[in-house]
PDB file of C-alpha atoms in Angstrom:
ATOM      1  CA  MET F   9      77.826 129.342  83.339  1.00  0.00           C
ATOM      2  CA  HIS F  10      81.338 130.016  83.839  1.00  0.00           C
ATOM      3  CA  ASP F  11      83.705 129.686  85.657  1.00  0.00           C
ATOM      4  CA  TYR F  12      86.929 132.036  85.995  1.00  0.00           C
ATOM      5  CA  LEU F  13      90.788 132.075  85.939  1.00  0.00           C
ATOM      6  CA  LEU F  14      92.262 134.520  87.367  1.00  0.00           C
ATOM      7  CA  VAL F  15      95.879 136.069  86.552  1.00  0.00           C
ATOM      8  CA  HIS F  16      97.819 138.588  88.201  1.00  0.00           C
ATOM      9  CA  GLY F  17      99.828 141.162  86.497  1.00  0.00           C
ATOM     10  CA  ALA F  18     103.118 142.323  87.740  1.00  0.00           C
ATOM     11  CA  PHE F  19     104.901 142.360  91.517  1.00  0.00           C
ATOM     12  CA  SER F  20     102.277 140.707  92.611  1.00  0.00           C
ATOM     13  CA  ASP F  21     100.784 136.329  92.707  1.00  0.00           C
ATOM     14  CA  ALA F  22      97.281 135.605  92.499  1.00  0.00           C
ATOM     15  CA  SER F  23      96.899 136.397  96.679  1.00  0.00           C
ATOM     16  CA  VAL F  24      96.658 140.268  94.691  1.00  0.00           C
ATOM     17  CA  TRP F  25      93.038 138.669  94.036  1.00  0.00           C
ATOM     18  CA  GLN F  26      92.093 137.478  97.904  1.00  0.00           C
ATOM     19  CA  THR F  27      88.789 140.605  98.050  1.00  0.00           C
ATOM     20  CA  LEU F  28      87.313 139.813  95.194  1.00  0.00           C
ATOM     21  CA  VAL F  29      87.185 136.224  95.004  1.00  0.00           C
ATOM     22  CA  PRO F  30      84.787 135.785  97.604  1.00  0.00           C
ATOM     23  CA  HIS F  31      81.700 138.477  95.716  1.00  0.00           C
ATOM     24  CA  LEU F  32      82.177 135.850  92.705  1.00  0.00           C
ATOM     25  CA  GLU F  33      82.046 133.151  94.672  1.00  0.00           C
ATOM     26  CA  SER F  34      79.122 134.074  95.662  1.00  0.00           C
ATOM     27  CA  SER F  35      77.255 133.983  92.925  1.00  0.00           C
ATOM     28  CA  GLY F  36      77.917 130.644  92.622  1.00  0.00           C
ATOM     29  CA  ALA F  37      80.817 130.693  90.303  1.00  0.00           C
ATOM     30  CA  ARG F  38      84.004 128.666  90.938  1.00  0.00           C
ATOM     31  CA  VAL F  39      86.653 130.563  90.765  1.00  0.00           C
ATOM     32  CA  THR F  40      90.852 129.684  90.253  1.00  0.00           C
ATOM     33  CA  ALA F  41      93.652 132.465  91.288  1.00  0.00           C
ATOM     34  CA  ILE F  42      96.796 130.686  89.830  1.00  0.00           C
ATOM     35  CA  THR F  43     100.522 132.727  90.932  1.00  0.00           C
ATOM     36  CA  LEU F  44     102.619 131.932  87.835  1.00  0.00           C
ATOM     37  CA  PRO F  45     106.067 131.052  87.784  1.00  0.00           C
ATOM     38  CA  GLY F  46     108.565 133.604  88.702  1.00  0.00           C
ATOM     39  CA  HIS F  47     106.350 134.807  91.415  1.00  0.00           C
ATOM     40  CA  GLY F  48     105.910 133.973  95.113  1.00  0.00           C
ATOM     41  CA  ALA F  49     108.340 133.191  98.039  1.00  0.00           C
ATOM     42  CA  SER F  50     109.487 130.177  96.378  1.00  0.00           C
ATOM     43  CA  ASP F  51     110.136 131.447  93.555  1.00  0.00           C
ATOM     44  CA  THR F  52     111.926 134.090  93.467  1.00  0.00           C
ATOM     45  CA  ALA F  53     115.213 133.146  92.585  1.00  0.00           C
ATOM     46  CA  ALA F  54     114.540 131.751  89.553  1.00  0.00           C
ATOM     47  CA  ALA F  55     112.866 135.519  88.155  1.00  0.00           C
ATOM     48  CA  GLY F  56     115.523 136.076  86.141  1.00  0.00           C
ATOM     49  CA  GLY F  57     114.871 133.675  83.946  1.00  0.00           C
ATOM     50  CA  VAL F  58     110.941 133.689  83.281  1.00  0.00           C
ATOM     51  CA  THR F  59     109.682 134.061  80.487  1.00  0.00           C
ATOM     52  CA  MET F  60     106.459 135.401  78.828  1.00  0.00           C
ATOM     53  CA  ASP F  61     106.588 131.249  77.559  1.00  0.00           C
ATOM     54  CA  ALA F  62     106.429 130.187  80.773  1.00  0.00           C
ATOM     55  CA  TYR F  63     103.648 132.541  82.279  1.00  0.00           C
ATOM     56  CA  VAL F  64     101.842 131.411  78.873  1.00  0.00           C
ATOM     57  CA  ALA F  65     102.360 127.945  79.539  1.00  0.00           C
ATOM     58  CA  SER F  66     101.077 127.986  82.475  1.00  0.00           C
ATOM     59  CA  VAL F  67      97.892 129.833  82.150  1.00  0.00           C
ATOM     60  CA  VAL F  68      97.303 127.238  79.416  1.00  0.00           C
ATOM     61  CA  ALA F  69      97.762 124.461  82.011  1.00  0.00           C
ATOM     62  CA  ALA F  70      95.595 126.256  84.060  1.00  0.00           C
ATOM     63  CA  LEU F  71      92.887 125.447  80.267  1.00  0.00           C
ATOM     64  CA  ASP F  72      93.476 122.022  80.037  1.00  0.00           C
ATOM     65  CA  ALA F  73      92.804 120.784  84.028  1.00  0.00           C
ATOM     66  CA  SER F  74      89.369 122.374  84.022  1.00  0.00           C
ATOM     67  CA  ALA F  75      86.454 120.760  82.876  1.00  0.00           C
ATOM     68  CA  SER F  76      84.402 122.880  80.822  1.00  0.00           C
ATOM     69  CA  SER F  77      85.588 126.423  79.042  1.00  0.00           C
ATOM     70  CA  VAL F  78      86.423 129.863  82.105  1.00  0.00           C
ATOM     71  CA  ILE F  79      86.287 133.205  81.519  1.00  0.00           C
ATOM     72  CA  LEU F  80      90.070 134.493  81.782  1.00  0.00           C
ATOM     73  CA  VAL F  81      90.475 137.757  83.415  1.00  0.00           C
ATOM     74  CA  GLY F  82      93.992 139.197  83.482  1.00  0.00           C
ATOM     75  CA  HIS F  83      95.197 142.537  85.312  1.00  0.00           C
ATOM     76  CA  SER F  84      98.027 144.527  83.870  1.00  0.00           C
ATOM     77  CA  LEU F  85     100.658 142.588  82.661  1.00  0.00           C
ATOM     78  CA  GLY F  86      98.095 139.427  82.858  1.00  0.00           C
ATOM     79  CA  GLY F  87      96.452 140.829  79.687  1.00  0.00           C
ATOM     80  CA  MET F  88      99.443 139.559  77.967  1.00  0.00           C
ATOM     81  CA  THR F  89      99.573 136.047  79.442  1.00  0.00           C
ATOM     82  CA  ILE F  90      95.949 135.990  78.678  1.00  0.00           C
ATOM     83  CA  SER F  91      96.497 137.077  75.496  1.00  0.00           C
ATOM     84  CA  GLY F  92      98.537 134.590  74.777  1.00  0.00           C
ATOM     85  CA  ALA F  93      97.623 131.377  76.436  1.00  0.00           C
ATOM     86  CA  ALA F  94      94.144 131.781  74.455  1.00  0.00           C
ATOM     87  CA  GLU F  95      95.401 132.084  71.258  1.00  0.00           C
ATOM     88  CA  ALA F  96      96.991 128.139  72.613  1.00  0.00           C
ATOM     89  CA  ARG F  97      93.794 127.083  73.435  1.00  0.00           C
ATOM     90  CA  PRO F  98      90.419 129.111  72.244  1.00  0.00           C
ATOM     91  CA  GLU F  99      88.105 126.415  72.614  1.00  0.00           C
ATOM     92  CA  LYS F 100      88.834 126.591  76.429  1.00  0.00           C
ATOM     93  CA  VAL F 101      88.201 130.598  76.252  1.00  0.00           C
ATOM     94  CA  ALA F 102      84.845 131.615  77.088  1.00  0.00           C
ATOM     95  CA  ALA F 103      85.585 135.225  77.165  1.00  0.00           C
ATOM     96  CA  CYS F 104      88.865 137.141  77.451  1.00  0.00           C
ATOM     97  CA  VAL F 105      88.326 140.096  80.251  1.00  0.00           C
ATOM     98  CA  TYR F 106      91.325 142.988  80.503  1.00  0.00           C
ATOM     99  CA  ILE F 107      91.209 144.507  84.246  1.00  0.00           C
ATOM    100  CA  SER F 108      93.446 147.618  83.513  1.00  0.00           C
ATOM    101  CA  ALA F 109      96.040 145.550  81.139  1.00  0.00           C
ATOM    102  CA  ALA F 110      96.982 145.621  78.184  1.00  0.00           C
ATOM    103  CA  LEU F 111      95.084 144.390  75.406  1.00  0.00           C
ATOM    104  CA  PRO F 112      97.828 143.584  72.361  1.00  0.00           C
ATOM    105  CA  GLU F 113      98.350 143.507  68.804  1.00  0.00           C
ATOM    106  CA  SER F 114      99.784 140.888  67.168  1.00  0.00           C
ATOM    107  CA  GLY F 115     103.612 141.023  66.924  1.00  0.00           C
ATOM    108  CA  LYS F 116     104.022 143.928  70.218  1.00  0.00           C
ATOM    109  CA  THR F 117     105.291 144.077  72.876  1.00  0.00           C
ATOM    110  CA  LEU F 118     104.184 145.824  76.815  1.00  0.00           C
ATOM    111  CA  LEU F 119     107.395 147.723  75.891  1.00  0.00           C
ATOM    112  CA  ASP F 120     105.530 149.496  72.875  1.00  0.00           C
ATOM    113  CA  TYR F 121     103.003 150.490  74.521  1.00  0.00           C
ATOM    114  CA  THR F 122     104.274 151.738  78.103  1.00  0.00           C
ATOM    115  CA  GLY F 123     106.694 153.619  76.154  1.00  0.00           C
ATOM    116  CA  THR F 124     104.165 155.587  74.527  1.00  0.00           C
ATOM    117  CA  ASP F 125     102.477 156.276  78.133  1.00  0.00           C
ATOM    118  CA  THR F 126     102.348 160.001  79.313  1.00  0.00           C
ATOM    119  CA  GLN F 127      99.901 160.039  81.420  1.00  0.00           C
ATOM    120  CA  SER F 128     101.817 156.806  83.660  1.00  0.00           C
ATOM    121  CA  LYS F 129     103.622 157.287  86.710  1.00  0.00           C
ATOM    122  CA  LEU F 130     105.343 153.749  87.243  1.00  0.00           C
ATOM    123  CA  GLY F 131     108.332 154.029  84.725  1.00  0.00           C
ATOM    124  CA  ALA F 132     110.110 156.803  87.399  1.00  0.00           C
ATOM    125  CA  HIS F 133     109.280 154.097  90.479  1.00  0.00           C
ATOM    126  CA  LEU F 134     111.008 151.113  88.472  1.00  0.00           C
ATOM    127  CA  GLU F 135     114.457 149.806  89.421  1.00  0.00           C
ATOM    128  CA  VAL F 136     115.660 148.199  86.708  1.00  0.00           C
ATOM    129  CA  ASP F 137     118.723 146.012  87.507  1.00  0.00           C
ATOM    130  CA  ALA F 138     120.164 143.961  84.076  1.00  0.00           C
ATOM    131  CA  GLU F 139     122.219 141.812  85.073  1.00  0.00           C
ATOM    132  CA  HIS F 140     119.693 139.697  86.895  1.00  0.00           C
ATOM    133  CA  GLY F 141     117.091 140.318  84.733  1.00  0.00           C
ATOM    134  CA  ILE F 142     114.327 141.212  87.067  1.00  0.00           C
ATOM    135  CA  VAL F 143     113.253 145.002  87.971  1.00  0.00           C
ATOM    136  CA  THR F 144     111.644 146.693  91.063  1.00  0.00           C
ATOM    137  CA  VAL F 145     109.537 148.636  92.482  1.00  0.00           C
ATOM    138  CA  GLY F 146     109.656 150.202  96.241  1.00  0.00           C
ATOM    139  CA  ASP F 147     106.465 151.224  98.528  1.00  0.00           C
ATOM    140  CA  ALA F 148     106.569 154.382  97.195  1.00  0.00           C
ATOM    141  CA  GLY F 149     105.939 154.206  93.499  1.00  0.00           C
ATOM    142  CA  LYS F 150     103.983 151.264  95.416  1.00  0.00           C
ATOM    143  CA  ARG F 151     101.672 154.060  96.694  1.00  0.00           C
ATOM    144  CA  GLU F 152     102.169 156.823  93.217  1.00  0.00           C
ATOM    145  CA  ALA F 153     101.799 154.592  90.662  1.00  0.00           C
ATOM    146  CA  LEU F 154      99.473 151.246  91.546  1.00  0.00           C
ATOM    147  CA  CYS F 155      96.846 152.806  94.505  1.00  0.00           C
ATOM    148  CA  ASN F 156      96.371 156.246  94.491  1.00  0.00           C
ATOM    149  CA  ARG F 157      93.298 155.874  95.106  1.00  0.00           C
ATOM    150  CA  SER F 158      93.352 152.864  97.261  1.00  0.00           C
ATOM    151  CA  ASP F 159      92.160 152.814 101.390  1.00  0.00           C
ATOM    152  CA  ALA F 160      94.596 151.469 103.366  1.00  0.00           C
ATOM    153  CA  THR F 161      93.932 148.101 103.770  1.00  0.00           C
ATOM    154  CA  ALA F 162      94.224 148.154  99.722  1.00  0.00           C
ATOM    155  CA  THR F 163      97.189 149.969  99.643  1.00  0.00           C
ATOM    156  CA  ALA F 164      98.439 147.580 102.394  1.00  0.00           C
ATOM    157  CA  ILE F 165      97.844 144.497 100.755  1.00  0.00           C
ATOM    158  CA  ALA F 166      99.802 145.575  97.164  1.00  0.00           C
ATOM    159  CA  LEU F 167     102.992 146.783  99.368  1.00  0.00           C
ATOM    160  CA  SER F 168     103.164 143.238 100.919  1.00  0.00           C
ATOM    161  CA  PHE F 169     104.195 141.568  97.547  1.00  0.00           C
ATOM    162  CA  THR F 170     107.848 142.642  97.792  1.00  0.00           C
ATOM    163  CA  TYR F 171     109.058 139.896  94.366  1.00  0.00           C
ATOM    164  CA  PRO F 172     111.298 141.082  91.757  1.00  0.00           C
ATOM    165  CA  GLN F 173     109.800 141.088  88.472  1.00  0.00           C
ATOM    166  CA  PRO F 174     111.170 139.188  85.137  1.00  0.00           C
ATOM    167  CA  LEU F 175     111.943 141.800  82.906  1.00  0.00           C
ATOM    168  CA  GLN F 176     111.948 139.230  80.113  1.00  0.00           C
ATOM    169  CA  PRO F 177     107.985 138.706  79.679  1.00  0.00           C
ATOM    170  CA  PHE F 178     107.946 143.160  79.371  1.00  0.00           C
ATOM    171  CA  ALA F 179     110.372 142.752  75.327  1.00  0.00           C
ATOM    172  CA  THR F 180     108.600 138.759  74.837  1.00  0.00           C
ATOM    173  CA  PRO F 181     106.058 139.906  71.265  1.00  0.00           C
ATOM    174  CA  LEU F 182     102.849 137.799  71.167  1.00  0.00           C
ATOM    175  CA  VAL F 183     102.437 136.137  68.086  1.00  0.00           C
ATOM    176  CA  LEU F 184      97.811 136.803  67.943  1.00  0.00           C
ATOM    177  CA  THR F 185      96.122 135.265  64.805  1.00  0.00           C
ATOM    178  CA  PRO F 186      92.440 136.628  63.999  1.00  0.00           C
ATOM    179  CA  GLU F 187      91.316 133.011  63.366  1.00  0.00           C
ATOM    180  CA  ARG F 188      92.471 131.766  67.638  1.00  0.00           C
ATOM    181  CA  PHE F 189      92.749 134.252  69.603  1.00  0.00           C
ATOM    182  CA  GLY F 190      90.614 136.602  67.425  1.00  0.00           C
ATOM    183  CA  SER F 191      87.998 133.990  67.922  1.00  0.00           C
ATOM    184  CA  VAL F 192      87.389 134.441  71.752  1.00  0.00           C
ATOM    185  CA  ALA F 193      85.124 137.191  73.262  1.00  0.00           C
ATOM    186  CA  ARG F 194      87.044 140.914  75.015  1.00  0.00           C
ATOM    187  CA  TYR F 195      85.735 142.628  77.627  1.00  0.00           C
ATOM    188  CA  TYR F 196      87.978 146.080  79.426  1.00  0.00           C
ATOM    189  CA  VAL F 197      87.406 147.107  82.776  1.00  0.00           C
ATOM    190  CA  ALA F 198      89.282 150.573  82.678  1.00  0.00           C
ATOM    191  CA  THR F 199      90.830 151.935  85.327  1.00  0.00           C
ATOM    192  CA  THR F 200      90.332 156.268  84.604  1.00  0.00           C
ATOM    193  CA  ASP F 201      92.763 157.683  87.208  1.00  0.00           C
ATOM    194  CA  ASP F 202      95.378 154.741  86.909  1.00  0.00           C
ATOM    195  CA  ASN F 203      99.153 156.207  87.558  1.00  0.00           C
ATOM    196  CA  ALA F 204     100.464 153.475  86.296  1.00  0.00           C
ATOM    197  CA  ILE F 205      98.545 151.960  82.413  1.00  0.00           C
ATOM    198  CA  GLY F 206      97.061 155.726  81.756  1.00  0.00           C
ATOM    199  CA  TYR F 207      93.299 155.728  80.731  1.00  0.00           C
ATOM    200  CA  GLU F 208      94.689 156.863  77.313  1.00  0.00           C
ATOM    201  CA  LEU F 209      96.874 154.283  76.477  1.00  0.00           C
ATOM    202  CA  GLN F 210      94.008 151.600  77.877  1.00  0.00           C
ATOM    203  CA  LYS F 211      91.643 153.275  75.031  1.00  0.00           C
ATOM    204  CA  ARG F 212      93.841 153.382  72.702  1.00  0.00           C
ATOM    205  CA  MET F 213      94.456 149.738  72.671  1.00  0.00           C
ATOM    206  CA  TYR F 214      90.353 148.465  72.792  1.00  0.00           C
ATOM    207  CA  ASP F 215      90.126 151.246  70.237  1.00  0.00           C
ATOM    208  CA  ALA F 216      92.625 148.905  68.061  1.00  0.00           C
ATOM    209  CA  GLN F 217      91.172 145.778  69.468  1.00  0.00           C
ATOM    210  CA  PRO F 218      86.868 145.651  70.389  1.00  0.00           C
ATOM    211  CA  CYS F 219      85.763 144.917  72.670  1.00  0.00           C
ATOM    212  CA  ALA F 220      82.164 143.484  73.486  1.00  0.00           C
ATOM    213  CA  HIS F 221      82.080 145.939  76.094  1.00  0.00           C
ATOM    214  CA  VAL F 222      84.368 148.296  78.181  1.00  0.00           C
ATOM    215  CA  PHE F 223      83.040 148.914  81.733  1.00  0.00           C
ATOM    216  CA  SER F 224      84.718 152.651  82.943  1.00  0.00           C
ATOM    217  CA  ILE F 225      85.869 152.581  86.428  1.00  0.00           C
ATOM    218  CA  ASP F 226      86.295 156.274  88.043  1.00  0.00           C
ATOM    219  CA  THR F 227      90.139 154.241  90.586  1.00  0.00           C
ATOM    220  CA  ASP F 228      93.850 152.912  90.363  1.00  0.00           C
ATOM    221  CA  HIS F 229      95.304 150.579  88.438  1.00  0.00           C
ATOM    222  CA  MET F 230      95.056 147.784  91.249  1.00  0.00           C
ATOM    223  CA  ALA F 231      90.838 148.160  90.200  1.00  0.00           C
ATOM    224  CA  MET F 232      90.207 144.460  92.189  1.00  0.00           C
ATOM    225  CA  LEU F 233      91.515 146.018  95.478  1.00  0.00           C
ATOM    226  CA  SER F 234      90.365 149.563  94.726  1.00  0.00           C
ATOM    227  CA  ALA F 235      86.342 149.387  93.743  1.00  0.00           C
ATOM    228  CA  THR F 236      86.654 145.576  94.317  1.00  0.00           C
ATOM    229  CA  ALA F 237      82.806 145.307  94.668  1.00  0.00           C
ATOM    230  CA  ASP F 238      82.429 147.153  90.932  1.00  0.00           C
ATOM    231  CA  VAL F 239      84.881 144.924  89.554  1.00  0.00           C
ATOM    232  CA  ALA F 240      82.743 142.012  90.855  1.00  0.00           C
ATOM    233  CA  LYS F 241      79.663 143.606  88.639  1.00  0.00           C
ATOM    234  CA  ALA F 242      81.200 144.224  85.888  1.00  0.00           C
ATOM    235  CA  LEU F 243      82.507 139.994  85.837  1.00  0.00           C
ATOM    236  CA  ARG F 244      78.995 138.911  86.650  1.00  0.00           C
ATOM    237  CA  ASP F 245      77.968 140.897  84.336  1.00  0.00           C
ATOM    238  CA  VAL F 246      79.811 139.708  81.984  1.00  0.00           C
ATOM    239  CA  ARG F 247      79.466 136.198  82.619  1.00  0.00           C
ATOM    240  CA  THR F 248      75.432 136.393  82.232  1.00  0.00           C
ATOM    241  CA  ALA F 249      76.490 137.915  78.466  1.00  0.00           C
ATOM    242  CA  VAL F 250      78.873 134.610  77.837  1.00  0.00           C
ATOM    243  CA  GLY F 251      76.535 132.636  79.014  1.00  0.00           C
ATOM    244  CA  SER F 252      73.733 133.818  77.861  1.00  0.00           C
ATOM    245  CA  ALA F 253      75.178 133.926  74.554  1.00  0.00           C
ATOM    246  CA  GLY F 254      76.431 130.478  75.199  1.00  0.00           C
ATOM    247  CA  SER F 255      72.969 129.018  75.392  1.00  0.00           C
ATOM    248  CA  ARG F 256      71.248 130.562  72.151  1.00  0.00           C
TER     249      ARG F 256
END
């Protein structure tokens, strides 16, 4: 059975998966959650210079270190990152799973999508520092846009991330080919009460890039925290489906 490699989104680090990992490990899976460049306490000073290429290279390095192919899971902006990594190393990716995440078409940036998102409440809370190449979001924005269905514990975890987010990855297009990225099975975990990446935008993305299966969860953007058991079940189902396909 395939293992999991978890890739966080904007404004966070690998610890955003902390409540989900035990659920996956209890089913016998090995789980690796990585922190991308520019994220985490030791790396924030250089955040403004971090690129999407650096994100993708970090995931590719983790794929190269794995003895077998993995299920690559991306949250939010992490959907862009895992797509780039699947293009670079399709042979090391058993499936890509997008959790309330960007599922891009070739040549498009995250901003191309978010600019059309009429349901999102995140933009009004973003504080852009163009001079230093970063953007931040305060606690009020996190509560309204990210954690509108999260309980106190889940919200506290989301509020604990205070890292500046590099701007460059938002505006970087990916080149994705049918032969490489297109050869990797895709699954989507849609969050239907999402105030950061609205459900209507999520649907437009997975309709444009069809997935083997779409799981729908009635929760907010931080689904791995607010609906941990549901997300874990979806990921276990993907693992079973990919394992069954691989055994035929």
